[in-house]
PDB file of C-alpha atoms in Angstrom:
ATOM      1  CA  MET A  18      -3.923 -10.845  14.584  1.00 57.00           C
ATOM      2  CA  GLY A  19      -4.306 -11.544  18.019  1.00 64.00           C
ATOM      3  CA  ARG A  20      -2.245 -14.564  18.961  1.00 71.00           C
ATOM      4  CA  HIS A  21      -0.289 -12.801  21.906  1.00 75.00           C
ATOM      5  CA  ALA A  22      -2.162  -9.524  22.433  1.00 82.00           C
ATOM      6  CA  GLY A  23      -6.008  -9.084  22.583  1.00 87.00           C
ATOM      7  CA  ASP A  24      -5.959  -5.394  21.647  1.00 87.00           C
ATOM      8  CA  LEU A  25      -7.769  -5.644  18.293  1.00 85.00           C
ATOM      9  CA  ALA A  26     -10.369  -7.959  19.688  1.00 88.00           C
ATOM     10  CA  LEU A  27     -11.084  -5.966  22.895  1.00 91.00           C
ATOM     11  CA  TRP A  28     -11.262  -2.620  21.240  1.00 88.00           C
ATOM     12  CA  SER A  29     -13.204  -4.306  17.866  1.00 86.00           C
ATOM     13  CA  GLY A  30     -15.304  -5.808  20.802  1.00 88.00           C
ATOM     14  CA  LEU A  31     -16.117  -2.699  22.526  1.00 90.00           C
ATOM     15  CA  ALA A  32     -16.590  -0.642  18.810  1.00 87.00           C
ATOM     16  CA  ASP A  33     -19.183  -3.807  18.048  1.00 85.00           C
ATOM     17  CA  GLY A  34     -21.302  -3.842  21.410  1.00 87.00           C
ATOM     18  CA  ALA A  35     -19.990  -7.409  21.856  1.00 89.00           C
ATOM     19  CA  GLU A  36     -21.814  -9.455  24.770  1.00 88.00           C
ATOM     20  CA  THR A  37     -18.337 -11.223  25.141  1.00 90.00           C
ATOM     21  CA  ILE A  38     -14.881 -10.657  24.526  1.00 92.00           C
ATOM     22  CA  VAL A  39     -12.279 -13.538  25.100  1.00 92.00           C
ATOM     23  CA  VAL A  40      -8.799 -12.541  25.085  1.00 91.00           C
ATOM     24  CA  PRO A  41      -5.605 -14.319  26.050  1.00 89.00           C
ATOM     25  CA  GLU A  42      -4.706 -12.020  28.811  1.00 90.00           C
ATOM     26  CA  ALA A  43      -8.151 -12.571  30.668  1.00 89.00           C
ATOM     27  CA  ASP A  44      -9.154 -16.053  32.209  1.00 88.00           C
ATOM     28  CA  TYR A  45     -13.007 -17.117  31.165  1.00 88.00           C
ATOM     29  CA  GLU A  46     -14.862 -19.972  32.176  1.00 90.00           C
ATOM     30  CA  MET A  47     -17.079 -21.415  29.112  1.00 90.00           C
ATOM     31  CA  SER A  48     -19.625 -21.976  31.433  1.00 92.00           C
ATOM     32  CA  GLU A  49     -19.917 -18.323  32.193  1.00 90.00           C
ATOM     33  CA  ILE A  50     -19.948 -17.265  28.239  1.00 90.00           C
ATOM     34  CA  ILE A  51     -23.094 -19.844  28.240  1.00 91.00           C
ATOM     35  CA  ALA A  52     -24.643 -18.560  31.322  1.00 91.00           C
ATOM     36  CA  ARG A  53     -24.294 -14.704  30.047  1.00 88.00           C
ATOM     37  CA  LEU A  54     -25.889 -16.398  26.590  1.00 89.00           C
ATOM     38  CA  LYS A  55     -28.831 -17.989  28.052  1.00 90.00           C
ATOM     39  CA  ARG A  56     -29.614 -14.847  30.372  1.00 88.00           C
ATOM     40  CA  GLY A  57     -29.704 -12.792  27.228  1.00 87.00           C
ATOM     41  CA  GLN A  58     -32.285 -15.589  25.502  1.00 88.00           C
ATOM     42  CA  GLU A  59     -34.375 -15.112  28.800  1.00 90.00           C
ATOM     43  CA  ARG A  60     -34.447 -11.430  28.332  1.00 89.00           C
ATOM     44  CA  GLY A  61     -35.575 -11.917  24.649  1.00 89.00           C
ATOM     45  CA  LYS A  62     -32.414 -11.368  22.582  1.00 86.00           C
ATOM     46  CA  LYS A  63     -32.389 -13.074  19.323  1.00 86.00           C
ATOM     47  CA  HIS A  64     -28.597 -12.642  18.565  1.00 87.00           C
ATOM     48  CA  SER A  65     -25.014 -11.922  20.411  1.00 89.00           C
ATOM     49  CA  ILE A  66     -21.826 -11.169  19.421  1.00 90.00           C
ATOM     50  CA  ILE A  67     -18.716 -13.001  21.133  1.00 90.00           C
ATOM     51  CA  ILE A  68     -15.211 -11.920  19.721  1.00 90.00           C
ATOM     52  CA  VAL A  69     -12.817 -14.654  20.284  1.00 91.00           C
ATOM     53  CA  ALA A  70      -8.871 -13.501  19.736  1.00 90.00           C
ATOM     54  CA  GLU A  71      -6.676 -15.587  17.825  1.00 86.00           C
ATOM     55  CA  GLY A  72      -4.557 -16.481  21.226  1.00 86.00           C
ATOM     56  CA  VAL A  73      -7.394 -18.327  22.901  1.00 88.00           C
ATOM     57  CA  GLY A  74      -8.442 -20.790  20.196  1.00 85.00           C
ATOM     58  CA  SER A  75     -10.576 -21.347  17.513  1.00 88.00           C
ATOM     59  CA  GLY A  76     -13.727 -19.540  16.870  1.00 89.00           C
ATOM     60  CA  PHE A  77     -15.023 -22.383  15.651  1.00 92.00           C
ATOM     61  CA  GLU A  78     -14.838 -24.456  18.798  1.00 91.00           C
ATOM     62  CA  PHE A  79     -16.294 -21.760  20.580  1.00 89.00           C
ATOM     63  CA  GLY A  80     -19.234 -22.015  18.397  1.00 90.00           C
ATOM     64  CA  ASP A  81     -19.538 -25.873  18.358  1.00 92.00           C
ATOM     65  CA  LYS A  82     -19.557 -25.468  22.236  1.00 92.00           C
ATOM     66  CA  ILE A  83     -22.273 -22.828  22.212  1.00 91.00           C
ATOM     67  CA  LYS A  84     -24.555 -24.933  19.962  1.00 91.00           C
ATOM     68  CA  GLU A  85     -23.773 -27.934  21.805  1.00 90.00           C
ATOM     69  CA  GLU A  86     -24.726 -26.477  25.092  1.00 89.00           C
ATOM     70  CA  ILE A  87     -28.018 -24.009  24.151  1.00 90.00           C
ATOM     71  CA  ASN A  88     -28.948 -25.779  20.674  1.00 81.00           C
ATOM     72  CA  VAL A  89     -28.713 -22.256  18.370  1.00 86.00           C
ATOM     73  CA  ASP A  90     -27.469 -21.757  15.477  1.00 87.00           C
ATOM     74  CA  THR A  91     -23.816 -20.015  15.479  1.00 89.00           C
ATOM     75  CA  ARG A  92     -21.911 -18.261  12.919  1.00 88.00           C
ATOM     76  CA  VAL A  93     -18.636 -18.090  12.949  1.00 89.00           C
ATOM     77  CA  THR A  94     -16.523 -15.246  10.815  1.00 85.00           C
ATOM     78  CA  VAL A  95     -12.981 -14.941  11.046  1.00 83.00           C
ATOM     79  CA  LEU A  96     -11.677 -11.730   9.735  1.00 77.00           C
ATOM     80  CA  GLY A  97      -8.867 -10.893   7.182  1.00 70.00           C
ATOM     81  CA  HIS A  98      -6.761  -8.208   7.258  1.00 60.00           C
ATOM     82  CA  ILE A  99      -8.833  -5.790   5.456  1.00 55.00           C
ATOM     83  CA  GLN A 100     -11.770  -6.242   7.421  1.00 61.00           C
ATOM     84  CA  ARG A 101      -9.988  -5.757  10.702  1.00 60.00           C
ATOM     85  CA  GLY A 102      -8.129  -2.581  10.145  1.00 64.00           C
ATOM     86  CA  GLY A 103     -11.053  -1.271   7.438  1.00 71.00           C
ATOM     87  CA  SER A 104     -10.392   2.313   5.678  1.00 79.00           C
ATOM     88  CA  PRO A 105      -8.390   4.837   8.091  1.00 83.00           C
ATOM     89  CA  THR A 106     -10.487   7.452   9.856  1.00 87.00           C
ATOM     90  CA  GLY A 107      -9.034  11.052   9.144  1.00 94.00           C
ATOM     91  CA  PHE A 108      -7.897  10.904  12.972  1.00 91.00           C
ATOM     92  CA  ASP A 109      -6.124   7.775  11.344  1.00 89.00           C
ATOM     93  CA  ARG A 110      -4.232   9.698   8.638  1.00 94.00           C
ATOM     94  CA  VAL A 111      -3.001  12.570  10.649  1.00 94.00           C
ATOM     95  CA  LEU A 112      -1.718  10.215  13.017  1.00 93.00           C
ATOM     96  CA  ALA A 113       0.268   7.796  10.589  1.00 95.00           C
ATOM     97  CA  SER A 114       1.716  11.272   9.286  1.00 97.00           C
ATOM     98  CA  ARG A 115       2.474  12.815  12.872  1.00 96.00           C
ATOM     99  CA  LEU A 116       4.718   9.054  12.988  1.00 97.00           C
ATOM    100  CA  GLY A 117       6.012   9.329   9.709  1.00 97.00           C
ATOM    101  CA  ALA A 118       7.460  12.676  10.072  1.00 98.00           C
ATOM    102  CA  LYS A 119       8.698  11.666  14.180  1.00 97.00           C
ATOM    103  CA  ALA A 120      10.609   8.865  12.393  1.00 97.00           C
ATOM    104  CA  VAL A 121      12.256  10.849   9.555  1.00 98.00           C
ATOM    105  CA  ASP A 122      13.392  13.986  12.433  1.00 97.00           C
ATOM    106  CA  LEU A 123      14.624  11.059  14.577  1.00 98.00           C
ATOM    107  CA  LEU A 124      16.840   9.738  11.705  1.00 97.00           C
ATOM    108  CA  LEU A 125      18.144  12.701  10.148  1.00 98.00           C
ATOM    109  CA  ASP A 126      19.049  13.370  13.969  1.00 97.00           C
ATOM    110  CA  GLY A 127      21.421  10.067  13.957  1.00 97.00           C
ATOM    111  CA  LYS A 128      18.753   7.961  15.993  1.00 97.00           C
ATOM    112  CA  ALA A 129      18.368   4.211  14.403  1.00 95.00           C
ATOM    113  CA  GLY A 130      17.091   1.016  15.766  1.00 96.00           C
ATOM    114  CA  VAL A 131      14.053   2.696  17.677  1.00 97.00           C
ATOM    115  CA  THR A 132      10.275   2.775  17.305  1.00 96.00           C
ATOM    116  CA  VAL A 133       8.188   5.554  17.376  1.00 98.00           C
ATOM    117  CA  GLY A 134       4.762   5.586  18.819  1.00 94.00           C
ATOM    118  CA  ILE A 135       2.348   7.853  21.091  1.00 91.00           C
ATOM    119  CA  GLU A 136       1.874   7.848  24.613  1.00 88.00           C
ATOM    120  CA  LYS A 137      -1.042  10.113  26.337  1.00 88.00           C
ATOM    121  CA  ASN A 138      -0.933  12.441  22.868  1.00 86.00           C
ATOM    122  CA  GLU A 139       2.997  12.577  22.715  1.00 93.00           C
ATOM    123  CA  LEU A 140       5.042  11.231  20.334  1.00 96.00           C
ATOM    124  CA  VAL A 141       7.644   8.830  21.648  1.00 97.00           C
ATOM    125  CA  TYR A 142      10.820   6.734  20.793  1.00 97.00           C
ATOM    126  CA  ASN A 143      11.904   4.020  22.434  1.00 96.00           C
ATOM    127  CA  ASP A 144      15.167   1.237  21.845  1.00 96.00           C
ATOM    128  CA  ILE A 145      13.715  -1.300  19.625  1.00 95.00           C
ATOM    129  CA  ASP A 146      15.238  -4.079  21.773  1.00 95.00           C
ATOM    130  CA  GLU A 147      13.675  -2.485  24.970  1.00 93.00           C
ATOM    131  CA  VAL A 148      10.391  -2.474  23.107  1.00 90.00           C
ATOM    132  CA  LEU A 149      10.701  -5.797  22.078  1.00 89.00           C
ATOM    133  CA  SER A 150      11.528  -7.551  25.409  1.00 90.00           C
ATOM    134  CA  ARG A 151       7.987  -6.055  27.009  1.00 86.00           C
ATOM    135  CA  THR A 152       5.626  -7.764  27.902  1.00 80.00           C
ATOM    136  CA  HIS A 153       2.046  -6.597  26.349  1.00 78.00           C
ATOM    137  CA  THR A 154      -0.690  -6.510  28.719  1.00 81.00           C
ATOM    138  CA  ILE A 155      -4.140  -4.820  27.029  1.00 85.00           C
ATOM    139  CA  ASP A 156      -5.694  -2.498  29.073  1.00 87.00           C
ATOM    140  CA  MET A 157      -7.847  -3.959  31.669  1.00 89.00           C
ATOM    141  CA  ASP A 158      -9.930  -1.005  32.542  1.00 89.00           C
ATOM    142  CA  MET A 159     -11.268  -1.327  28.949  1.00 90.00           C
ATOM    143  CA  TYR A 160     -11.765  -5.177  29.528  1.00 89.00           C
ATOM    144  CA  LYS A 161     -13.793  -4.084  32.576  1.00 89.00           C
ATOM    145  CA  LEU A 162     -15.727  -1.527  30.827  1.00 91.00           C
ATOM    146  CA  SER A 163     -16.802  -4.468  28.036  1.00 88.00           C
ATOM    147  CA  GLN A 164     -17.759  -6.415  30.760  1.00 86.00           C
ATOM    148  CA  GLN A 165     -20.020  -4.017  32.465  1.00 84.00           C
ATOM    149  CA  LEU A 166     -21.472  -2.716  28.963  1.00 84.00           C
ATOM    150  CA  SER A 167     -22.283  -6.275  28.026  1.00 73.00           C
ATOM    151  CA  ILE A 168     -24.909  -7.144  30.841  1.00 60.00           C
TER     152      ILE A 168
END
Protein backbone atom coordinates (compact mmCIF):
# COMPACT_ATOMS: atom_id res chain seq x y z
CA MET A 1 0.00 0.00 0.00
CA GLY A 2 1.76 3.07 -1.25
CA ARG A 3 3.66 1.36 -4.03
CA HIS A 4 2.37 3.82 -6.63
CA ALA A 5 0.89 6.61 -4.54
CA GLY A 6 1.93 8.19 -1.27
CA ASP A 7 -1.51 9.16 0.04
CA LEU A 8 -1.56 6.70 2.93
CA ALA A 9 1.92 7.71 4.02
CA LEU A 10 1.13 11.41 3.69
CA TRP A 11 -2.14 11.38 5.59
CA SER A 12 -0.93 9.01 8.31
CA GLY A 13 2.23 11.08 8.69
CA LEU A 14 0.19 14.25 9.09
CA ALA A 15 -2.11 12.59 11.60
CA ASP A 16 0.78 11.13 13.62
CA GLY A 17 3.03 14.20 13.59
CA ALA A 18 5.86 12.63 11.59
CA GLU A 19 9.00 14.72 11.22
CA THR A 20 9.58 13.40 7.73
CA ILE A 21 7.25 11.84 5.17
CA VAL A 22 8.85 10.25 2.11
CA VAL A 23 6.52 9.59 -0.83
CA PRO A 24 7.08 8.56 -4.47
CA GLU A 25 5.59 11.81 -5.77
CA ALA A 26 8.15 14.10 -4.13
CA ASP A 27 11.92 14.15 -4.44
CA TYR A 28 13.93 13.77 -1.28
CA GLU A 29 17.57 13.88 -0.29
CA MET A 30 18.76 11.49 2.38
CA SER A 31 21.25 14.15 3.46
CA GLU A 32 18.36 16.55 4.20
CA ILE A 33 16.54 13.89 6.22
CA ILE A 34 19.72 13.31 8.24
CA ALA A 35 20.21 17.07 8.69
CA ARG A 36 16.62 17.44 9.92
CA LEU A 37 17.15 14.63 12.44
CA LYS A 38 20.39 16.23 13.65
CA ARG A 39 18.65 19.60 14.10
CA GLY A 40 16.01 17.85 16.17
CA GLN A 41 18.68 16.22 18.34
CA GLU A 42 20.33 19.60 18.88
CA ARG A 43 16.98 20.93 20.14
CA GLY A 44 16.77 18.03 22.59
CA LYS A 45 14.42 15.73 20.67
CA LYS A 46 14.68 12.17 21.91
CA HIS A 47 12.74 10.52 19.07
CA SER A 48 11.48 11.12 15.55
CA ILE A 49 8.89 9.51 13.32
CA ILE A 50 9.71 9.00 9.66
CA ILE A 51 7.03 7.62 7.35
CA VAL A 52 8.31 5.94 4.18
CA ALA A 53 5.80 4.98 1.49
CA GLU A 54 6.26 1.51 0.05
CA GLY A 55 7.02 2.88 -3.43
CA VAL A 56 10.06 4.80 -2.20
CA GLY A 57 12.01 1.90 -0.81
CA SER A 58 12.58 -0.20 2.24
CA GLY A 59 12.02 1.26 5.67
CA PHE A 60 14.76 -1.05 6.89
CA GLU A 61 17.23 0.50 4.42
CA PHE A 62 16.22 3.98 5.60
CA GLY A 63 16.75 2.90 9.19
CA ASP A 64 20.17 1.45 8.39
CA LYS A 65 21.28 4.64 6.59
CA ILE A 66 20.14 6.81 9.49
CA LYS A 67 21.87 4.60 12.05
CA GLU A 68 25.04 4.65 9.96
CA GLU A 69 25.01 8.46 9.65
CA ILE A 70 24.06 9.58 13.15
CA ASN A 71 24.49 6.48 15.30
CA VAL A 72 21.04 6.29 16.84
CA ASP A 73 18.80 3.34 17.57
CA THR A 74 16.21 2.88 14.86
CA ARG A 75 13.03 0.84 14.97
CA VAL A 76 11.22 -0.02 11.78
CA THR A 77 7.58 -1.00 11.83
CA VAL A 78 5.97 -2.40 8.69
CA LEU A 79 2.26 -1.88 9.07
CA GLY A 80 -0.25 -4.49 8.03
CA HIS A 81 -3.60 -3.74 6.38
CA ILE A 82 -5.53 -3.56 9.65
CA GLN A 83 -3.02 -1.20 11.26
CA ARG A 84 -2.99 1.05 8.21
CA GLY A 85 -6.74 1.33 8.11
CA GLY A 86 -7.67 1.12 11.75
CA SER A 87 -11.22 0.98 13.01
CA PRO A 88 -13.69 3.00 10.97
CA THR A 89 -14.91 6.25 12.47
CA GLY A 90 -18.51 7.41 12.34
CA PHE A 91 -17.57 9.57 9.34
CA ASP A 92 -16.07 6.52 7.58
CA ARG A 93 -19.25 4.52 8.14
CA VAL A 94 -21.53 7.28 6.86
CA LEU A 95 -19.32 7.84 3.81
CA ALA A 96 -19.35 4.10 3.02
CA SER A 97 -23.15 4.10 3.25
CA ARG A 98 -23.42 7.12 0.95
CA LEU A 99 -21.06 5.58 -1.61
CA GLY A 100 -22.82 2.22 -1.49
CA ALA A 101 -26.25 3.80 -1.93
CA LYS A 102 -25.00 5.84 -4.89
CA ALA A 103 -23.54 2.71 -6.50
CA VAL A 104 -26.87 0.89 -6.16
CA ASP A 105 -28.77 3.88 -7.59
CA LEU A 106 -26.42 3.94 -10.59
CA LEU A 107 -26.91 0.21 -11.20
CA LEU A 108 -30.68 0.63 -11.00
CA ASP A 109 -30.39 3.44 -13.56
CA GLY A 110 -28.52 1.06 -15.90
CA LYS A 111 -25.08 2.58 -15.41
CA ALA A 112 -22.30 0.01 -15.19
CA GLY A 113 -18.54 0.16 -15.58
CA VAL A 114 -18.25 3.22 -13.36
CA THR A 115 -16.60 4.07 -10.08
CA VAL A 116 -18.22 6.05 -7.30
CA GLY A 117 -16.33 8.65 -5.35
CA ILE A 118 -16.58 11.93 -3.57
CA GLU A 119 -15.21 15.25 -4.77
CA LYS A 120 -15.72 18.46 -2.80
CA ASN A 121 -18.18 16.59 -0.57
CA GLU A 122 -20.36 15.69 -3.57
CA LEU A 123 -20.94 12.14 -4.76
CA VAL A 124 -19.67 11.63 -8.29
CA TYR A 125 -19.17 8.77 -10.69
CA ASN A 126 -16.66 8.29 -13.49
CA ASP A 127 -16.08 5.74 -16.21
CA ILE A 128 -13.74 3.11 -14.80
CA ASP A 129 -11.44 3.15 -17.86
CA GLU A 130 -11.02 6.92 -17.50
CA VAL A 131 -10.19 6.56 -13.81
CA LEU A 132 -7.64 3.80 -14.47
CA SER A 133 -5.89 5.91 -17.11
CA ARG A 134 -5.35 8.87 -14.74
CA THR A 135 -1.95 9.64 -13.33
CA HIS A 136 -2.31 9.89 -9.58
CA THR A 137 -0.72 12.70 -7.65
CA ILE A 138 -0.80 13.51 -3.98
CA ASP A 139 -2.19 16.76 -2.61
CA MET A 140 0.99 18.83 -2.73
CA ASP A 141 -0.52 21.45 -0.41
CA MET A 142 -0.85 18.76 2.25
CA TYR A 143 2.70 17.61 1.56
CA LYS A 144 3.98 21.17 2.01
CA LEU A 145 1.96 21.41 5.23
CA SER A 146 3.66 18.25 6.50
CA GLN A 147 7.02 19.88 5.89
CA GLN A 148 5.99 23.08 7.66
CA LEU A 149 4.65 21.21 10.68
CA SER A 150 7.81 19.15 11.04
CA ILE A 151 10.20 22.08 11.43
